[in-house]
Coordinates of C-alpha atoms in Angstrom, one line a residue:
Chain S
M1 CA 40.7 3.7 -24.4
Q2 CA 40.5 2.8 -20.7
P3 CA 43.6 1.2 -19.2
Q4 CA 42.8 -2.0 -17.3
I5 CA 45.2 -2.6 -14.5
V6 CA 44.8 -6.2 -13.3
L7 CA 47.4 -7.6 -11.0
T8 CA 47.9 -11.2 -12.2
R9 CA 50.5 -13.8 -11.4
K10 CA 52.4 -14.7 -14.5
G11 CA 54.4 -17.9 -15.1
R12 CA 57.9 -16.4 -15.4
L13 CA 59.9 -14.3 -13.1
F14 CA 57.9 -11.5 -11.5
Q15 CA 60.4 -8.8 -10.8
G16 CA 58.5 -6.7 -8.3
F17 CA 57.4 -9.6 -6.1
Q18 CA 60.7 -11.3 -6.1
A19 CA 62.4 -8.2 -4.6
F20 CA 59.7 -7.8 -2.0
L21 CA 59.6 -11.4 -0.8
S22 CA 63.3 -12.2 -0.7
S23 CA 64.3 -9.9 2.2
S24 CA 67.7 -11.3 2.7
S25 CA 70.4 -9.4 4.5
K26 CA 72.4 -9.2 1.3
F27 CA 69.7 -7.2 -0.4
H28 CA 69.1 -4.9 2.5
H29 CA 72.7 -4.2 2.8
R30 CA 72.8 -3.2 -0.8
H31 CA 69.8 -1.0 -0.5
Q32 CA 71.2 0.8 2.4
S33 CA 74.4 1.4 0.6
S34 CA 72.6 2.9 -2.4
D35 CA 70.4 5.1 -0.1
S36 CA 73.4 6.8 1.4
N37 CA 75.2 9.5 -0.4
E38 CA 78.1 7.5 -1.9
A39 CA 79.7 7.6 -5.2
A40 CA 77.9 5.7 -7.9
D41 CA 78.8 2.0 -8.1
F42 CA 78.3 2.0 -11.8
S43 CA 80.7 -0.7 -13.0
T44 CA 80.0 -1.4 -16.6
N45 CA 82.0 -4.2 -18.1
T46 CA 82.3 -3.7 -21.8
T47 CA 84.5 -6.7 -22.7
D48 CA 82.4 -9.8 -23.6
G49 CA 85.0 -12.3 -22.4
D50 CA 84.9 -11.2 -18.8
E51 CA 81.1 -11.7 -18.7
E52 CA 81.3 -15.3 -19.7
T53 CA 84.3 -16.4 -17.8
S54 CA 83.8 -14.5 -14.5
L55 CA 79.9 -14.8 -14.3
K56 CA 79.8 -11.6 -12.4
P57 CA 76.9 -9.1 -12.9
V58 CA 77.8 -6.1 -14.9
I59 CA 75.9 -3.7 -12.7
T60 CA 75.4 -4.4 -9.1
S61 CA 73.7 -1.2 -7.9
R62 CA 72.7 2.2 -8.9
S63 CA 72.6 5.4 -6.9
L64 CA 69.3 7.3 -6.8
Q65 CA 68.7 11.0 -6.8
F66 CA 66.4 12.3 -4.1
P67 CA 66.4 9.1 -2.0
V68 CA 63.4 8.2 -0.1
K69 CA 63.2 6.5 3.3
H70 CA 59.6 5.4 3.6
T71 CA 59.9 2.7 1.0
Y72 CA 62.5 0.6 -0.7
P73 CA 63.9 1.0 -4.3
R74 CA 62.4 -1.5 -6.8
L75 CA 64.7 -3.8 -8.7
A76 CA 64.8 -4.7 -12.4
W77 CA 66.9 -7.1 -14.4
L78 CA 69.3 -5.6 -16.9
E79 CA 69.0 -7.7 -20.1
S80 CA 71.1 -7.8 -23.2
M81 CA 69.8 -7.7 -26.8
D82 CA 72.5 -9.7 -28.5
S83 CA 70.7 -13.0 -28.6
L84 CA 67.1 -14.3 -28.6
E85 CA 67.0 -15.2 -24.9
G86 CA 69.5 -12.6 -23.8
K87 CA 71.8 -12.6 -20.8
K88 CA 71.1 -11.1 -17.5
L89 CA 73.8 -8.5 -17.0
G90 CA 72.8 -7.3 -13.6
M91 CA 70.2 -5.7 -11.5
L92 CA 69.2 -2.1 -11.4
D93 CA 67.6 -0.1 -8.6
L94 CA 64.6 1.9 -9.7
H95 CA 63.4 4.9 -7.8
P96 CA 60.1 4.2 -6.0
D97 CA 58.8 7.7 -6.6
V98 CA 58.9 7.0 -10.3
F99 CA 58.3 3.2 -10.5
A100 CA 56.3 2.6 -7.3
V101 CA 53.7 5.3 -7.3
Y102 CA 50.1 4.5 -6.3
P103 CA 48.2 3.7 -9.6
R104 CA 45.8 6.6 -9.8
I105 CA 43.5 5.8 -12.7
D106 CA 41.9 9.2 -12.6
V107 CA 45.2 11.0 -13.2
L108 CA 45.9 8.6 -16.1
H109 CA 42.5 9.4 -17.5
Q110 CA 43.2 13.1 -17.2
N111 CA 46.5 12.8 -19.0
I112 CA 45.0 10.7 -21.9
H113 CA 42.0 13.0 -22.3
W114 CA 44.4 16.0 -22.4
Q115 CA 46.6 14.3 -25.0
K116 CA 43.6 13.5 -27.2
M117 CA 41.8 16.9 -26.9
Y118 CA 44.5 19.6 -26.6
R119 CA 45.5 19.2 -30.3
H120 CA 42.0 18.4 -31.6
I121 CA 40.4 20.9 -34.0
D122 CA 36.8 20.2 -35.1
Y123 CA 36.2 21.5 -38.7
N124 CA 32.5 20.9 -38.8
F125 CA 30.4 23.9 -39.8
E126 CA 26.7 24.4 -40.3
K127 CA 25.3 27.6 -41.7
S128 CA 22.8 29.5 -39.6
R129 CA 19.4 30.6 -40.9
A130 CA 21.0 34.0 -41.7
E131 CA 23.7 32.5 -43.8
L132 CA 21.7 30.1 -45.9
R133 CA 20.8 31.2 -49.3
G134 CA 17.2 32.5 -49.6
G135 CA 14.8 32.8 -46.7
G136 CA 14.4 36.6 -46.6
R137 CA 10.8 36.8 -47.6
K138 CA 7.8 35.7 -45.6
P139 CA 6.5 32.7 -47.5
W140 CA 2.8 33.5 -47.1
P141 CA 0.7 36.0 -45.1
Q142 CA 0.4 35.7 -41.4
K143 CA -3.3 35.2 -41.4
G144 CA -6.0 33.9 -43.7
M145 CA -4.3 31.1 -45.4
G146 CA -5.2 28.3 -43.0
K147 CA -1.5 27.4 -42.9
A148 CA 1.0 27.6 -40.0
R149 CA 2.6 30.9 -39.6
H150 CA 6.2 31.2 -40.9
G151 CA 8.7 34.0 -41.5
S152 CA 11.3 32.3 -43.6
I153 CA 11.8 29.1 -45.5
R154 CA 15.2 28.6 -43.9
S155 CA 14.1 28.4 -40.3
P156 CA 15.1 25.2 -38.4
L157 CA 11.6 23.9 -38.6
W158 CA 11.7 23.7 -42.4
I159 CA 13.2 21.0 -44.6
R160 CA 16.5 22.2 -46.0
G161 CA 16.5 24.9 -43.3
A162 CA 19.3 25.8 -41.0
K163 CA 20.5 24.1 -37.9
A164 CA 19.7 26.2 -34.9
H165 CA 22.7 25.3 -32.7
G166 CA 24.9 23.4 -35.1
P167 CA 28.7 23.2 -35.1
R168 CA 30.2 26.6 -35.9
G169 CA 33.4 26.7 -37.8
P170 CA 36.8 25.3 -36.8
T171 CA 36.6 24.8 -33.0
S172 CA 39.6 24.1 -30.9
Y173 CA 39.7 22.2 -27.6
F174 CA 43.1 23.4 -26.4
Y175 CA 44.0 23.4 -22.7
M176 CA 47.1 22.6 -20.7
L177 CA 47.3 20.3 -17.8
P178 CA 49.5 21.5 -14.9
R179 CA 53.1 20.2 -15.2
S180 CA 52.8 18.4 -11.9
V181 CA 49.8 16.5 -13.1
R182 CA 51.5 15.5 -16.3
G183 CA 54.6 14.4 -14.5
L184 CA 52.6 12.4 -12.1
G185 CA 50.8 10.8 -15.0
L186 CA 54.1 9.7 -16.5
R187 CA 55.2 8.3 -13.2
I188 CA 52.0 6.4 -12.6
A189 CA 52.1 4.9 -16.1
L190 CA 55.7 3.7 -15.5
S191 CA 54.7 2.3 -12.2
C192 CA 51.8 0.4 -13.7
K193 CA 54.1 -1.0 -16.4
Y194 CA 56.6 -2.1 -13.8
A195 CA 54.0 -3.6 -11.5
Q196 CA 52.5 -5.6 -14.3
N197 CA 55.8 -7.0 -15.4
D198 CA 55.7 -5.2 -18.7
L199 CA 58.9 -3.2 -18.2
A200 CA 62.2 -4.4 -19.5
V201 CA 65.5 -2.6 -19.1
V202 CA 68.1 -3.3 -21.8
E203 CA 71.7 -2.4 -22.1
S204 CA 71.4 -0.8 -25.5
L205 CA 69.3 -1.2 -28.7
D206 CA 72.2 -2.8 -30.7
I207 CA 70.8 -6.0 -32.2
P208 CA 72.8 -8.5 -34.2
S209 CA 70.5 -8.7 -37.3
S210 CA 68.2 -6.3 -39.1
D211 CA 65.7 -9.1 -40.0
P212 CA 62.3 -8.2 -38.6
E213 CA 61.6 -11.9 -37.9
F214 CA 64.6 -12.0 -35.6
M215 CA 63.0 -9.2 -33.5
A216 CA 59.6 -10.9 -33.6
E217 CA 61.1 -14.1 -32.4
M218 CA 63.0 -12.4 -29.7
A219 CA 59.8 -10.7 -28.4
D220 CA 58.1 -14.1 -28.6
V221 CA 60.8 -15.9 -26.6
R222 CA 61.0 -13.2 -23.9
F223 CA 57.2 -13.1 -23.6
W224 CA 57.0 -9.4 -24.7
G225 CA 53.5 -8.6 -25.9
Y226 CA 52.1 -8.0 -29.4
S227 CA 53.1 -4.3 -29.1
V228 CA 56.5 -3.2 -27.8
L229 CA 57.7 0.4 -27.3
F230 CA 61.5 0.8 -27.5
V231 CA 62.8 3.9 -25.9
D232 CA 66.4 5.1 -26.3
D233 CA 68.3 8.1 -24.9
T234 CA 68.7 10.1 -28.2
D235 CA 66.8 10.2 -31.5
V236 CA 69.7 8.7 -33.4
M237 CA 69.1 4.9 -33.5
P238 CA 71.2 2.0 -34.8
D239 CA 70.2 0.8 -38.3
N240 CA 69.3 -2.8 -37.3
I241 CA 66.7 -1.8 -34.7
A242 CA 65.2 0.8 -37.0
V243 CA 64.7 -1.7 -39.8
S244 CA 63.4 -4.4 -37.5
V245 CA 60.9 -2.1 -35.9
N246 CA 59.7 -0.8 -39.2
G247 CA 59.1 -4.3 -40.4
N248 CA 57.0 -5.4 -37.4
E249 CA 53.5 -4.1 -36.9
G250 CA 53.0 -3.1 -33.3
F251 CA 56.7 -2.2 -32.6
S252 CA 57.5 1.4 -32.1
L253 CA 60.8 3.3 -31.6
M254 CA 61.0 6.6 -29.7
P255 CA 63.6 8.9 -28.1
S256 CA 63.2 9.5 -24.4
Y257 CA 61.8 13.0 -24.9
G258 CA 59.0 11.6 -26.9
L259 CA 57.7 9.3 -24.2
N260 CA 54.1 9.9 -23.2
V261 CA 51.3 8.3 -21.2
Y262 CA 49.2 7.4 -24.3
S263 CA 52.0 5.5 -25.9
I264 CA 53.0 3.8 -22.7
L265 CA 49.5 2.5 -22.3
K266 CA 48.9 1.7 -26.0
H267 CA 52.0 -0.6 -26.2
E268 CA 51.9 -3.7 -24.1
T269 CA 55.6 -3.9 -23.3
L270 CA 58.0 -1.0 -22.6
V271 CA 61.7 -1.6 -23.3
L272 CA 64.0 1.1 -21.9
T273 CA 67.7 1.4 -22.4
V274 CA 69.8 2.2 -19.3
A275 CA 70.6 5.6 -20.6
A276 CA 67.0 6.4 -21.3
L277 CA 66.0 5.1 -17.9
E278 CA 68.6 7.4 -16.2
K279 CA 67.4 10.4 -18.2
I280 CA 63.7 9.8 -17.7
E281 CA 64.1 9.2 -14.0
R282 CA 66.3 12.3 -13.5
K283 CA 63.8 14.5 -15.4
L284 CA 60.8 13.2 -13.6
L285 CA 62.4 13.6 -10.2
E286 CA 63.6 17.1 -11.1
E287 CA 60.0 18.0 -12.1
M288 CA 58.7 16.5 -8.9
H289 CA 61.1 18.3 -6.6
S290 CA 61.3 21.6 -8.5
T291 CA 60.3 24.6 -6.4
E292 CA 59.6 27.0 -9.3
K293 CA 56.1 28.3 -9.5
E294 CA 54.5 27.0 -12.7
K295 CA 54.0 29.6 -15.3
K296 CA 50.6 29.7 -16.9
F297 CA 50.8 29.1 -20.6
V298 CA 50.0 32.2 -22.5
N299 CA 49.6 32.2 -26.2
T300 CA 52.0 34.9 -27.6
L301 CA 51.7 34.0 -31.3
R302 CA 51.2 36.9 -33.7
P303 CA 50.6 36.9 -37.4
E304 CA 54.1 38.3 -37.9
D305 CA 55.5 35.0 -36.6
F306 CA 54.2 33.2 -39.6
R307 CA 55.4 35.6 -42.2
T308 CA 57.8 34.0 -44.7
R309 CA 58.3 36.9 -47.1
P310 CA 60.2 40.0 -45.8
K311 CA 57.8 42.9 -45.2
E312 CA 58.0 45.3 -48.1
D313 CA 57.5 49.0 -47.7
E314 CA 54.3 49.6 -49.5
R315 CA 53.9 53.3 -48.8
M316 CA 53.4 55.2 -52.0
Y317 CA 55.6 58.2 -52.1
R318 CA 57.1 60.2 -54.9
K319 CA 60.8 60.1 -55.5
W320 CA 62.3 63.6 -55.6
S321 CA 65.4 64.2 -57.7
Q322 CA 66.5 67.0 -55.5
P323 CA 66.0 67.8 -51.8
L324 CA 63.0 69.9 -50.9
Y325 CA 63.5 73.3 -49.3
F326 CA 60.6 75.2 -47.7
Chain C
M1 CA -39.6 8.0 -99.5
F2 CA -37.7 6.9 -96.4
K3 CA -35.7 4.5 -98.4
S4 CA -34.9 6.9 -101.2
W5 CA -33.5 9.3 -98.5
L6 CA -31.2 6.6 -97.3
L7 CA -30.0 5.7 -100.8
R8 CA -29.0 9.4 -101.2
I9 CA -26.9 9.1 -98.1
V10 CA -25.2 6.0 -99.3
S11 CA -24.4 7.2 -102.7
S12 CA -22.3 10.0 -101.3
K13 CA -19.0 8.8 -100.0
P14 CA -18.3 10.4 -96.7
H15 CA -15.8 9.2 -94.2
F16 CA -17.1 6.4 -92.0
S17 CA -15.6 4.3 -89.4
S18 CA -17.7 1.1 -90.0
L19 CA -19.7 -0.4 -92.7
I20 CA -23.1 -2.0 -92.3
T21 CA -23.1 -4.7 -94.9
K22 CA -25.6 -7.3 -95.6
N23 CA -23.3 -9.9 -94.0
G24 CA -22.9 -7.9 -90.8
V25 CA -21.2 -4.9 -89.3
K26 CA -17.6 -4.4 -90.1
C27 CA -15.5 -1.9 -88.3
L28 CA -13.1 -0.2 -90.6
G29 CA -10.4 -0.1 -87.9
S30 CA -9.9 -3.8 -88.1
P31 CA -8.1 -5.4 -91.1
A32 CA -11.1 -7.6 -91.8
C33 CA -13.0 -4.7 -93.3
Y34 CA -10.4 -3.8 -95.9
S35 CA -11.8 -6.2 -98.4
T36 CA -12.9 -5.6 -101.9
K37 CA -16.3 -7.0 -101.3
S38 CA -17.3 -4.6 -98.6
H39 CA -16.6 -1.6 -100.7
D40 CA -19.0 -2.7 -103.4
E41 CA -21.9 -3.6 -101.2
N42 CA -24.4 -1.1 -99.9
V43 CA -23.6 0.0 -96.4
D44 CA -25.7 1.5 -93.6
L45 CA -24.0 4.1 -91.5
V46 CA -26.5 4.9 -88.9
T47 CA -28.5 2.8 -86.6
Y48 CA -32.1 3.2 -87.1
K49 CA -35.3 1.7 -85.9
K50 CA -36.6 -1.1 -88.0
D51 CA -40.1 -1.0 -89.2
V52 CA -40.8 -4.6 -88.2
R53 CA -40.4 -5.0 -84.5
P54 CA -39.9 -8.6 -83.6
E55 CA -42.0 -9.9 -80.7
G56 CA -39.8 -11.3 -78.0
G57 CA -39.8 -11.7 -74.3
D58 CA -36.0 -11.6 -74.0
R59 CA -34.0 -8.5 -73.8
T60 CA -33.1 -8.5 -77.4
F61 CA -32.2 -5.4 -79.3
D62 CA -33.4 -6.7 -82.6
A63 CA -35.7 -3.7 -83.0
Y64 CA -32.6 -1.7 -83.8
T65 CA -29.8 -2.3 -86.2
P66 CA -26.6 -3.4 -84.5
S67 CA -24.1 -0.7 -83.5
P68 CA -21.4 -0.1 -86.0
F69 CA -18.9 0.4 -83.2
R70 CA -19.3 -3.1 -81.7
V71 CA -16.5 -5.3 -82.8
P72 CA -17.6 -8.9 -83.1
G73 CA -15.4 -11.6 -81.7
P74 CA -14.7 -13.3 -78.5
K75 CA -14.3 -11.1 -75.4
R76 CA -11.6 -11.6 -72.8
Y77 CA -12.3 -10.6 -69.2
G78 CA -9.7 -10.2 -66.4
Y79 CA -6.8 -7.9 -65.5
A80 CA -3.2 -8.3 -66.7
I81 CA -0.5 -7.2 -64.3
K82 CA 1.9 -5.0 -66.2
Y83 CA 4.6 -4.7 -63.5
K84 CA 7.3 -7.1 -62.3
T85 CA 6.4 -9.1 -59.2
D86 CA 9.6 -11.1 -58.8
G87 CA 13.1 -11.3 -59.9
L88 CA 15.9 -8.8 -59.9
L89 CA 15.1 -5.3 -60.9
P90 CA 16.6 -4.0 -64.1
R91 CA 19.2 -1.3 -63.4
D92 CA 19.9 0.0 -66.9
G93 CA 23.6 0.2 -66.2
K94 CA 23.1 2.5 -63.2
P95 CA 24.8 1.3 -60.0
V96 CA 22.8 0.4 -56.9
R97 CA 23.2 3.2 -54.3
S98 CA 24.4 1.8 -51.0
L99 CA 26.5 2.7 -48.0
P100 CA 30.3 2.7 -48.7
P101 CA 32.0 -0.6 -47.7
Y102 CA 33.3 -0.6 -44.1
R103 CA 37.1 -0.2 -44.0
P104 CA 38.3 -0.4 -40.4
E105 CA 41.2 1.9 -39.6
N106 CA 44.6 0.4 -39.0
K107 CA 45.4 1.3 -35.4
W108 CA 49.1 0.3 -35.8
D109 CA 50.1 2.5 -38.7
S110 CA 52.7 5.2 -37.9
K111 CA 50.2 7.9 -37.3
H112 CA 48.2 5.9 -34.7
A113 CA 51.1 4.0 -33.2
L114 CA 53.1 7.2 -32.4
F115 CA 50.1 9.3 -31.4
G116 CA 50.9 11.6 -28.5
Q117 CA 54.7 11.6 -29.1
N118 CA 56.4 14.7 -27.8
D119 CA 53.5 15.8 -25.7
Y120 CA 55.8 15.8 -22.6
I121 CA 58.8 17.3 -24.3
D122 CA 58.8 20.2 -21.9
I123 CA 59.3 17.8 -18.9
L124 CA 61.4 15.1 -20.5
G125 CA 63.4 17.2 -23.0
D126 CA 65.7 20.2 -22.4
G127 CA 62.9 22.5 -21.4
D128 CA 63.2 24.9 -24.3
I129 CA 60.2 23.4 -26.3
H130 CA 56.6 23.5 -25.2
P131 CA 54.1 21.0 -26.6
A132 CA 51.9 23.9 -27.8
D133 CA 54.8 24.9 -30.1
L134 CA 54.3 21.7 -32.0
L135 CA 50.6 22.0 -32.7
T136 CA 49.3 22.3 -36.3
G137 CA 46.1 23.8 -37.6
P138 CA 44.6 27.1 -38.6
R139 CA 47.1 29.7 -37.5
W140 CA 44.7 31.8 -35.5
L141 CA 43.4 28.6 -33.7
I142 CA 46.7 27.0 -32.6
A143 CA 46.9 26.9 -28.8
F144 CA 43.8 29.0 -28.5
K145 CA 40.4 28.2 -27.0
G146 CA 37.5 30.5 -27.1
N147 CA 33.8 30.8 -27.8
E148 CA 32.5 31.5 -31.3
R149 CA 32.7 35.2 -31.0
E150 CA 36.3 35.1 -29.6
R151 CA 37.3 32.8 -32.4
L152 CA 35.7 35.0 -35.1
M153 CA 37.4 38.1 -33.7
R154 CA 40.8 36.4 -33.6
K155 CA 40.3 35.2 -37.2
M156 CA 39.4 38.7 -38.1
E157 CA 42.6 40.0 -36.6
W158 CA 44.7 37.4 -38.4
E159 CA 42.9 37.0 -41.7
G160 CA 40.8 40.1 -41.9
P161 CA 42.8 42.2 -44.4
R162 CA 43.3 39.3 -46.7
L163 CA 39.6 38.2 -46.5
K164 CA 38.4 41.7 -47.1
L165 CA 40.4 41.8 -50.3
M166 CA 39.9 38.3 -51.6
Y167 CA 36.8 36.9 -50.0
P168 CA 34.5 39.8 -49.3
S169 CA 31.4 37.6 -48.8
E170 CA 33.2 35.7 -46.0
Y171 CA 34.4 38.9 -44.5
N172 CA 30.9 40.3 -44.5
R173 CA 29.5 37.1 -43.0
M174 CA 32.1 37.3 -40.2
Q175 CA 31.4 40.9 -39.5
K176 CA 27.7 40.3 -39.2
R177 CA 28.1 37.3 -37.1
I178 CA 30.4 39.1 -34.6
R179 CA 27.8 41.9 -34.4
Y180 CA 25.0 39.4 -33.8
L181 CA 26.9 37.3 -31.2
T182 CA 28.0 40.4 -29.3
K183 CA 24.3 41.4 -28.8
L184 CA 23.4 37.8 -28.1
Y185 CA 26.0 37.2 -25.4
N186 CA 25.7 40.6 -23.8
H187 CA 22.0 41.3 -23.8
K188 CA 20.3 37.9 -24.1
R189 CA 22.4 35.2 -22.6
K190 CA 23.6 34.8 -19.0
S191 CA 27.3 35.3 -18.3
R192 CA 28.2 31.6 -18.1
W193 CA 27.1 29.8 -21.2
A194 CA 28.5 26.8 -23.0
D195 CA 29.0 27.8 -26.6

């Protein structure tokens, strides 16, 4: 499955371009304030009444770990999931090292190939000429028959003979990509999703109704694609979203630790909650800036690890009624 | 004298296939000859030369009595085709063998839609789980890659005692294969070889 990254202009608001083109002083001031090491301006307004009456955004800025000076933080709308259209609750800063990485297709390909192959086990098996039944005797004498010379009826030349270099038993294609390459793949996938306007950040996954059609209509109204991947912080999800996602083909629900390059590219739209966004960004930046030397994966499994019954003492020894004296 | 000899033949009743009656030759195989008249009349069994040879330019065989084996009647020439040339073939209840019907996979069922989940759990999770811990398959093959000899040796370590007891043929096959591959890899093949 080859990802096709095509930068097209879409009808509705294009988040990435909007931020780049509108270089007003107000935006610059806000970017500078978030770059500096200040306390987080995370003002979440939980009461609904204030949102409607005051018309103020819920979140005005977000502080970023490991700030970067050579480029600017990208911006994303924070949407709500309580109605079909949804309200814009504010604007979030996204770290450029996670959401504005150069789209390296070769790294994406490496990641997807690894995801496909490292768990693949090929169970095909063809018997060799030694393992096929029969074929031990020379079918006819070497000379004098006027026939071609043969040693066994199971040689690869014969019908119903063996395969010379066929598949041999369960074969595994396991290997591990370096952690840095995998982290980079995730960052590139998220950057591609952001750049192509397929990323939506949502306050939480609490939706008013569990009807799958409500979710389908919401995705339709918001121009989310056929397939949507909802990512939350933890693996405990609200009931409504679980039922809706189950009822719609193409919709998937995942915790943040389950995110992967294959799923990001398979689903057209990626919907992250704020908590999930925070967690993912933090983990990816930690991985990127970690100074630990990566440990090579070594398989330390032993047959004892799979033992379910306790090991019994099977030594055969005679039971003595009285102690022995020599 | 000749005629008396013939009468003697006729008087005895041997088995004959056709009767030469005064009216003509009647082959006994056909129902026409099972009539009461033919039994009573004198019959001639053998063809013999007639005393009187008729003169004739045509190729007639009137000099001889007609063959008792020739069945008189109209003759049909030609060849009747005894196989079907058109129409559906009879199956006699047996189904027609064909490829199985194409059933495309559903790429959005839970297995396909969530493929690859938890592959980055060591980066995005708490760091205590490695994706290799979540693999499934034959126990000796999980998170292991090797050539055929290495796989067989690992299988022998893990499953050897059990196979020796329960599947001795498989155990023997593995033993022989390991021995053969050791010789092949070390004495015949170069050091770098795709297996």
